[in-house]
Coordinates of C-alpha atoms in Angstrom, one line a residue:
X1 CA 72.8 123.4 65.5
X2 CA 70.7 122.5 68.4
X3 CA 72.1 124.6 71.3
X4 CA 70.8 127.8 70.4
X5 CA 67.2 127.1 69.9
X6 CA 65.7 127.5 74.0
X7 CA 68.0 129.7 75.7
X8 CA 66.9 132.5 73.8
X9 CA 62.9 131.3 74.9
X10 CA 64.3 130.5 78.3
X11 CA 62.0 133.0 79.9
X12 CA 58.7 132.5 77.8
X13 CA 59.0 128.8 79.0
X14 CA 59.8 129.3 82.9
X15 CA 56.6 131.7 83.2
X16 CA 54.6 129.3 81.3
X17 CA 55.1 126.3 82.9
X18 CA 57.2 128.1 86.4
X19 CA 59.5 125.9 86.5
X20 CA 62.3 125.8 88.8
X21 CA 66.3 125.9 87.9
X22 CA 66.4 122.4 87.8
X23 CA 63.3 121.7 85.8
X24 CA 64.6 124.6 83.3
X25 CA 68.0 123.1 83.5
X26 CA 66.2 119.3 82.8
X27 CA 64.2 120.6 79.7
X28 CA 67.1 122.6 77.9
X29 CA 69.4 119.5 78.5
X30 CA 67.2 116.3 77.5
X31 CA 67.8 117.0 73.9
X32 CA 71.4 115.3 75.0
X33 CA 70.0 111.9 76.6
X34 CA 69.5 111.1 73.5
X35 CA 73.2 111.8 72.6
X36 CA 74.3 110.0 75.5
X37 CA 72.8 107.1 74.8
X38 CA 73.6 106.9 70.7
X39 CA 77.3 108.3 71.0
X40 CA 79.1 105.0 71.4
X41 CA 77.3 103.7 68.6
X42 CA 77.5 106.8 65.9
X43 CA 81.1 105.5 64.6
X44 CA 79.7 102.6 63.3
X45 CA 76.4 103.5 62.1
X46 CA 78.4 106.4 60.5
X47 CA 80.6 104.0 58.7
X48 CA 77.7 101.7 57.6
X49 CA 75.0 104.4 56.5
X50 CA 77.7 106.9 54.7
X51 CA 78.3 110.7 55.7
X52 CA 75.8 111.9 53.2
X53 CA 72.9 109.7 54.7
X54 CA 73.8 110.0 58.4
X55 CA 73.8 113.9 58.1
X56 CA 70.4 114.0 56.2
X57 CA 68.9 111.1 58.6
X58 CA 69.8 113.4 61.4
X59 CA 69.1 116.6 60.5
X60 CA 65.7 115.1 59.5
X61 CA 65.2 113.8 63.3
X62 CA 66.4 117.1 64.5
X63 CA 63.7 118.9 62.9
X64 CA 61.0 116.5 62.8
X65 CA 61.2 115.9 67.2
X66 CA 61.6 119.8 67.7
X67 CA 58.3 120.8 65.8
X68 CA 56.9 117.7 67.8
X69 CA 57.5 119.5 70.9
X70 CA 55.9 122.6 70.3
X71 CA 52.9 121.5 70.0
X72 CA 52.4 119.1 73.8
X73 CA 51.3 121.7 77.2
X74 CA 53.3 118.9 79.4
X75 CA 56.8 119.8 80.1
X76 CA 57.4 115.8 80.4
X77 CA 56.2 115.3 76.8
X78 CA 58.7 117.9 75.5
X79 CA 61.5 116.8 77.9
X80 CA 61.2 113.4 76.0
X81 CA 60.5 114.2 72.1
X82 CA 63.4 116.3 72.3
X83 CA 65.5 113.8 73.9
X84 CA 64.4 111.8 70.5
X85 CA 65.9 114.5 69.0
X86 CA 69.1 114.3 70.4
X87 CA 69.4 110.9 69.0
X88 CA 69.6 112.1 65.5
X89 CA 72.1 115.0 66.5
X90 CA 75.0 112.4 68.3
X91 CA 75.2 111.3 64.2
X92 CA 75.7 114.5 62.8
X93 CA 78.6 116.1 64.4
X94 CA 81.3 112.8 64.0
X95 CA 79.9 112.5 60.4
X96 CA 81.2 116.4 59.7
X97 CA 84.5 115.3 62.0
X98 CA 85.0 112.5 59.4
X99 CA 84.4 114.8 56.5
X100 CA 86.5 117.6 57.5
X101 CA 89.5 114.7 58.4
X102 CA 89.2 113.4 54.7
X103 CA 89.2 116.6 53.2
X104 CA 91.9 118.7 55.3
X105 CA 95.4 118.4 56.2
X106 CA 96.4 118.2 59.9
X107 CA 97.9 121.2 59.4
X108 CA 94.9 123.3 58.8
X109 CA 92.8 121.0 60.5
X110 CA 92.2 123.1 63.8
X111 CA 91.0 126.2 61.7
X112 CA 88.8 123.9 59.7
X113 CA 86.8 122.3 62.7
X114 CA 86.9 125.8 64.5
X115 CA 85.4 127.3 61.4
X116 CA 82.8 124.5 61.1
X117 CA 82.0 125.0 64.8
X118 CA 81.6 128.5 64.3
X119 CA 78.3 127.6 62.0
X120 CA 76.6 126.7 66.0
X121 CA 77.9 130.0 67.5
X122 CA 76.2 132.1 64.1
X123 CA 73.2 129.7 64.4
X124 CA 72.9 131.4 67.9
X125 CA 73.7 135.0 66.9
X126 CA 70.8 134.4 64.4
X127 CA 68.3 132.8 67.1
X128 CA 68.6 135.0 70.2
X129 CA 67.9 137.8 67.9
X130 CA 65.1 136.1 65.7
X131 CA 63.6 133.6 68.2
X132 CA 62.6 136.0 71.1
X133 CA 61.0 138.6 68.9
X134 CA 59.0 135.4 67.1
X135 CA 57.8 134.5 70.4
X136 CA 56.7 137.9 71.1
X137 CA 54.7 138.5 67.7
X138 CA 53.1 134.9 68.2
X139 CA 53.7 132.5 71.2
X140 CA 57.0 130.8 72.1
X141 CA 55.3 127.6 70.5
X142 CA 55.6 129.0 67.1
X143 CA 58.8 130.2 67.5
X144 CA 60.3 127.0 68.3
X145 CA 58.2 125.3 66.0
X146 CA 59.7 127.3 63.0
X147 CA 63.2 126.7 64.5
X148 CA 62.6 122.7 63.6
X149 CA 61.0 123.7 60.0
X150 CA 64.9 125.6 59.2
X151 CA 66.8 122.3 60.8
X152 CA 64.4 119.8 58.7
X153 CA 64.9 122.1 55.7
X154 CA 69.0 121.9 55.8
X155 CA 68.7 118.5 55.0
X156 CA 67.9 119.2 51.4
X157 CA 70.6 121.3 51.6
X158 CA 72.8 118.4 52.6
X159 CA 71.2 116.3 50.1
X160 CA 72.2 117.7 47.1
X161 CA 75.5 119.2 47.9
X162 CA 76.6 116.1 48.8
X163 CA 74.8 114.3 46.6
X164 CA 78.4 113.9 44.4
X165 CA 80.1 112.9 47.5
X166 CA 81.6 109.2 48.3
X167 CA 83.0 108.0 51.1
X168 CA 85.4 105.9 51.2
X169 CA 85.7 102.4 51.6
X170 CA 85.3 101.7 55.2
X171 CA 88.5 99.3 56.6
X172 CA 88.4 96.3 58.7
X173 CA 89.2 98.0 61.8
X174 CA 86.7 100.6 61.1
X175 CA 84.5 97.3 61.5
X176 CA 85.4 95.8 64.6
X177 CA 83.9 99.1 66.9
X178 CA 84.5 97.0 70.1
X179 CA 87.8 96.7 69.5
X180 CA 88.3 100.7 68.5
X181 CA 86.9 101.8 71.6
X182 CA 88.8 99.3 73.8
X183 CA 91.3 101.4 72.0
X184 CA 90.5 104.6 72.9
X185 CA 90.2 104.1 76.0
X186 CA 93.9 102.8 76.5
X187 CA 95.2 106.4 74.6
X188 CA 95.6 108.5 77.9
X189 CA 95.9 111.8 75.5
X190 CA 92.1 111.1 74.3
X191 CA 90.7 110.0 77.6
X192 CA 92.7 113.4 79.1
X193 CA 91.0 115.4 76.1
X194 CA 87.6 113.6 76.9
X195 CA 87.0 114.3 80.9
X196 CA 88.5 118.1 80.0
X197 CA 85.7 118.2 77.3
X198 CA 83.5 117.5 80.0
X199 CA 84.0 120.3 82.3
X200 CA 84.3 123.0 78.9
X201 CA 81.6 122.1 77.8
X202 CA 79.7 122.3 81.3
X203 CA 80.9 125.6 81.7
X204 CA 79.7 126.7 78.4
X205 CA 76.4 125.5 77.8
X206 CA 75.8 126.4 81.0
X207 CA 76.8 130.1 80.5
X208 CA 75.0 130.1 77.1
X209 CA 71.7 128.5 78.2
X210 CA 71.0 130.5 81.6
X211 CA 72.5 133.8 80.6
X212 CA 69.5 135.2 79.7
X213 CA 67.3 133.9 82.7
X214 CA 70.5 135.3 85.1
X215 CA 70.7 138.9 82.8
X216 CA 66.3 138.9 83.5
X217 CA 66.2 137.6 87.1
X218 CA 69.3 138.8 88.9
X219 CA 70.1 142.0 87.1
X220 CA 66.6 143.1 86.0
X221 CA 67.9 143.4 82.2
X222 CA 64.4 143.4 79.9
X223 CA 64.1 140.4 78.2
X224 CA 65.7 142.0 74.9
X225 CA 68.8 143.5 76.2
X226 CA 69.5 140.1 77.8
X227 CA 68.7 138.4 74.5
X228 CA 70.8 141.0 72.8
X229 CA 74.0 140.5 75.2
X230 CA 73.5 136.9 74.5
X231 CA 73.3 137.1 70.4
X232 CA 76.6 139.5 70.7
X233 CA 78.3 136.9 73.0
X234 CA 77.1 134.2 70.6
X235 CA 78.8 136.6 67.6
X236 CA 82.2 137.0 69.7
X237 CA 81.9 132.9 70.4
X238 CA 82.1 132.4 66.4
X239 CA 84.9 134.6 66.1
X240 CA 87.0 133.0 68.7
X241 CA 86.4 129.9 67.1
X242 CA 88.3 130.9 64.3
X243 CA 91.1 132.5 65.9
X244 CA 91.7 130.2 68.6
X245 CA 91.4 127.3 66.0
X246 CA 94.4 129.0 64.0
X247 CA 96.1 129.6 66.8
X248 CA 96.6 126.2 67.6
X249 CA 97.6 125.0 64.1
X250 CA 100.6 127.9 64.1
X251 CA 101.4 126.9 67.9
X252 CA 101.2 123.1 67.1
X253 CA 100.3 122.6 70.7
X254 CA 96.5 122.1 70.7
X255 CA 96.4 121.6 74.2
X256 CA 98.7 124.7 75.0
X257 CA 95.9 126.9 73.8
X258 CA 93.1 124.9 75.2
X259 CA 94.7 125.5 78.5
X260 CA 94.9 129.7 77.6
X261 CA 91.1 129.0 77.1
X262 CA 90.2 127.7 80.5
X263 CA 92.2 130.0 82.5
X264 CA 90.5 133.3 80.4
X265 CA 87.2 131.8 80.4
X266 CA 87.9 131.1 84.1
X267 CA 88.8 134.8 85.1
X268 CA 85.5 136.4 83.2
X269 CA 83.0 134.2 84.9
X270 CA 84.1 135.5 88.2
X271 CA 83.9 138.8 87.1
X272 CA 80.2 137.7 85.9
X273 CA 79.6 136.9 89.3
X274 CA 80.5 140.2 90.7
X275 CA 78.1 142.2 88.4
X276 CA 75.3 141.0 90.7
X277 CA 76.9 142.3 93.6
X278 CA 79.2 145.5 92.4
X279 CA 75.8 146.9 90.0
X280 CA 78.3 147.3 86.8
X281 CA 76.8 149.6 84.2
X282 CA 75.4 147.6 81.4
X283 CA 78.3 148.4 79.0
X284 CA 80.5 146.6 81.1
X285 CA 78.3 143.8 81.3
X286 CA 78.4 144.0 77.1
X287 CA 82.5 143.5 77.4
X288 CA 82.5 141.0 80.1
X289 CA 80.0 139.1 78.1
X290 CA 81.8 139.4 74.7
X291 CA 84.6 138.1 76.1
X292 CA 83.1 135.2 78.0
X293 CA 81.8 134.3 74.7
X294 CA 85.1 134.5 72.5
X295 CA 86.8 132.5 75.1
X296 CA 84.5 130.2 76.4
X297 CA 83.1 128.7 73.3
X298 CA 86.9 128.8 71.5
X299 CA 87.6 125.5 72.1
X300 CA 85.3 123.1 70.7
X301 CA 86.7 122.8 67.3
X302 CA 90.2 122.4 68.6
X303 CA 89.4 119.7 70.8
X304 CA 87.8 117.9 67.7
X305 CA 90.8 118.2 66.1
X306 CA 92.8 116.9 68.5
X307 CA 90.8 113.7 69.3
X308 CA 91.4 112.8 65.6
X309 CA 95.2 113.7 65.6
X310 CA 95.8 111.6 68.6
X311 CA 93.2 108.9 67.9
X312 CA 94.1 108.3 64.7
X313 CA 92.2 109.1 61.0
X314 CA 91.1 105.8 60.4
X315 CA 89.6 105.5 63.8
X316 CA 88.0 109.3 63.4
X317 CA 84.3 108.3 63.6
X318 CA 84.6 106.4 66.4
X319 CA 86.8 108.3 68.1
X320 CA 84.7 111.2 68.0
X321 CA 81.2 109.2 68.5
X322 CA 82.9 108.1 71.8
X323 CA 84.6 111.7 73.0
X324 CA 81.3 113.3 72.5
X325 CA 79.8 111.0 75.2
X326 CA 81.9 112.8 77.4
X327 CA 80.8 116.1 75.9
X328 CA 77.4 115.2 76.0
X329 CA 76.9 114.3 79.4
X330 CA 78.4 117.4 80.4
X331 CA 76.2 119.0 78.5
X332 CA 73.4 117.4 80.6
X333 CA 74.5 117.2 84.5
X334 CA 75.9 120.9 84.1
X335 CA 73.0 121.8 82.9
X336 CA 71.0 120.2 86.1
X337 CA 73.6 121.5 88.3
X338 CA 73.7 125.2 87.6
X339 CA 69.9 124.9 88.0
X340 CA 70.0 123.1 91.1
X341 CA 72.9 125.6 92.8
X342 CA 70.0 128.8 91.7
X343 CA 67.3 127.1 93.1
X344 CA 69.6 125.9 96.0
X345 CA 71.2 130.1 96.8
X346 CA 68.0 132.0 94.9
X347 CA 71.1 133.6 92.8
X348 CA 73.3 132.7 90.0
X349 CA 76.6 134.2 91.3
X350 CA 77.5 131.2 93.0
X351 CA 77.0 129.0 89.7
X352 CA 79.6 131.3 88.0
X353 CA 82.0 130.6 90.3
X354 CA 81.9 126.8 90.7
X355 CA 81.7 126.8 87.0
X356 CA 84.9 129.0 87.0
X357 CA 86.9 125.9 89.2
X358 CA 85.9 123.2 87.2
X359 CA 87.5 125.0 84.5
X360 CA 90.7 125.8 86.6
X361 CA 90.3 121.9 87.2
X362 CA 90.2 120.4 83.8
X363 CA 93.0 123.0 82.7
X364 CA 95.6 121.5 85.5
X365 CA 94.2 118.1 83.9
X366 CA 95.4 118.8 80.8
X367 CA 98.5 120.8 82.0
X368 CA 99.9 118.1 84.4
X369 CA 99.8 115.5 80.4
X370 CA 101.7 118.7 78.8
X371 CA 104.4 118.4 81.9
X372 CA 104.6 114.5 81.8
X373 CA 105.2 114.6 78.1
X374 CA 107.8 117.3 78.2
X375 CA 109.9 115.7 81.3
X376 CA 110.0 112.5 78.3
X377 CA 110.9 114.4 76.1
X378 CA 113.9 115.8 77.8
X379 CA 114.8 112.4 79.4
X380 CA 114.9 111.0 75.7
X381 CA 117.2 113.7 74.7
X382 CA 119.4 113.2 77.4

C-alpha cells in the first residue's frame, strides 16, 4: 500500500533537500514509527472497532498524513506526518490477515495471503511508472500528493464492499490481549517466524527503496530506466508472490520454501553488487533485477500465513499485530543502515552484500527449527 509511494521519487527528494543515505533512509522509513509503536495494540483495537471500520479508519489516515506531507519544505515536518501515517497502516494489514483467516481454509491459505500481498507489489509496478513521470510534468510534491488522494479514495472502496460484512463475535480470549501476547511470545515457531521477518523484510525494502538511487548514482542509469528496472522488478515481485504462496500450500512446509527464498534472494544481491564493479550490460541488470524481485518479495504472504497456522485462528489479530512489530522495525533500522553503510563506503555494493548475510542468517534460523522438529519427530517414531 504504502511502500511504493517514495522510492520511485527517491531522487527528486535527495536533490531537493541533499540529503545523505541516512537522512534518505530516515525519511522513506518514518512512515513505520508509527507502526512500531501501534503494532502491539492493532489486535485489540482490531477486535473492538471491527475489520470494516479499522480498514476504512486506516486507509483514511494513510491518505490524509501523505497529502499532509507534500505540502511542508522541512524534511523533519514530513519525517513526522508520515510517521502519523504509519499509525493508520499497523491497523490495516492484521485486519485483512483476520479477514483472509475467516474466509479461507488453511489449505489455500498461503496462496490467498500471497495473492493479497501481491496487491503492494502491483501498487508498485503502477507507481514507479506513474509517479516519476508525475513528478516530471509537475513537481515531486504533486506527485506524492496525488498518491495520498488514490489511498484516501480506497476507503470508499472498502466502505461499501464491506458494507455487508460482519465480523464475528470477538471471544474472551480475543479480550484479554495481555495474556495473548504473553502467549506468543512462549510459541518458539512464531518468535523464529518473527526475528526471520525481520531480516526479509530488511533486505527487501531495502532493495526496493534505494534501487533506484543505487541504478542513478552508482551505475549512471537515467532516472527512467532505473524507475523502469524498478516497476519490472516490482511486476516479477507480484508474481512470485503467487507462486511461492502456492508453493508452500502443495509443499505443506511453509518454512521449507521460505528458506529456498533467502538463499535465492541471497545469491542475486551479490550478483547486484558485482554490476558496479564487472560494468554488466543493462539487460543483465534487467534479469538480475527481475529475479531479485520474484524472490525477494516472495515471502511476505507466506509468512502471514504461517504466523496464523502456528499462532492459532482465534489469536490471528493479535498474532499478526505483534509479528509485524518485528517486520516493522526492520523495515525501519534497515532502512537507516543501508543508508548509513553508502554514506559510510560512498557505494552501495557493500550494502548488497551485508544484506545478502543477514539473509543467509535468518535462513539458518529458521533451518536449525526445521532440524530440531524433524530429530522429534523421528525420536517419537522410534
Amino acid at each position: 500500500m504504502w511502500g511504493p509511494y517514495l522510492p520511485p521519487l527517491s531522487t527528486f527528494i535527495v536533490k531537493e533537500f541533499e540529503l545523505s543515505g541516512f537522512m534518505m533512509g530516515l525519511m522513506m522509513s518514518s512512515f513505520y514509527l508509527g507502526c512500531i509503536v501501534f503494532s502491539f495494540f492493532t489486535g485489540h483495537i482490531i477486535n473492538s472497532l471491527g475489520i470494516q471500520n479499522s480498514i476504512v479508519i486506516s486507509l483514511i489516515v494513510i491518505g490524509f498524513f501523505i497529502m499532509a506531507s507534500s505540502f511542508f519544505n522541512s524534511e523533519w515536518a514530513i519525517i513526522l506526518l508520515l510517521a502519523f501515517s504509519g499509525m493508520g497502516y499497523s491497523l490495516i494489514n492484521p485486519a485483512i490477515n483476520l479477514l483472509v483467516t475467516q474466509d479461507f481454509s488453511i489449505e489455500v491459505r498461503g496462496l490467498a495471503m500471497s495473492v493479497k500481498q501481491m496487491g503492494v507489489t502491483l501498487g508498485g509496478v503502477l507507481t514507479a511508472l506513474l509517479l516519476p513521470k508525475l513528478a516530471f510534468i509537475y513537481n515531486w510534491r504533486t506527485s506524492l500528493f496525488i498518491g495520498g488522494v488514490i489511498v484516501a479514495s480506497f476507503s470508499l472502496y472498502f466502505f461499501f464492499m464491506l458494507k455487508s460484512y460482519s465480523s464475528p463475535p470477538v471471544s474472551s480470549s480475543n479480550l484479554n490481549h495481555l495474556k495473548n501476547i504473553k502467549i506468543f511470545f512462549q510459541n518458539s515457531k512464531l518468535v523464529r517466524l518473527s526475528i526471520l521477518s525481520f531480516f526479509f523484510v530488511g533486505a527487501q525494502f531495502s532493495y526496493f527503496m534505494y534501487l533506484v538511487l543505487f541504478l542513478n548514482l552508482d551505475l549512471n542509469y537515467s532516472i527512467a530506466a532505473s524507475s523502469f528496472l524498478l516497476a519490472i522488478s516490482q511486476a516479477s515481485g507480484a508474481i512470485g508472490r503467487v507462486i511461492w504462496g502456492a508453493a508452500s500450500d502443495r509443499s505443506g512446509d511453509k518454512r521449507k520454501v521460505l528458506t529456498w527464498i533467502g538463499i535465492l534472494s541471497s545469491i542475486f544481491l551479490v550478483l547486484l553488487s558485482f554490476s558496479s564493479l564487472l560494468s554488466m550490460p543493462y539487460k543483465l541488470i534487467g534479469a538480475i533485477t527481475v529475479i531479485l524481485g520474484f524472490t525477494i518479495s516472495g515471502w511476505n504472504g507466506i509468512f502471514q500465513a504461517a504466523i496464523i497456522e502456528y499462532g492459532g485462528e482465534k489469536a490471528a489479530a493479535v498474532s499478526s499485530g505483534v509479528s509485524l512489530t518485528f517486520t516493522y522495525l526492520g523495515i525501519f533500522l534497515f532502512s537507516l543502515f543501508f543508508g548509513w553503510t553508502k554514506d559510510l563506503f560512498s557505494s552501495f555494493s557493500l550494502s548488497w552484500i551485508i544484506l545478502s548475510i543477514c539473509l543467509i542468517f535468518s535462513t539458518l534460523l529458521i533451518y536449525k527449527d526445521q532440524s530440531s522438529i524433524s530429530a522429534k519427530s523421528k525420536k517419537i517414531a522410534g
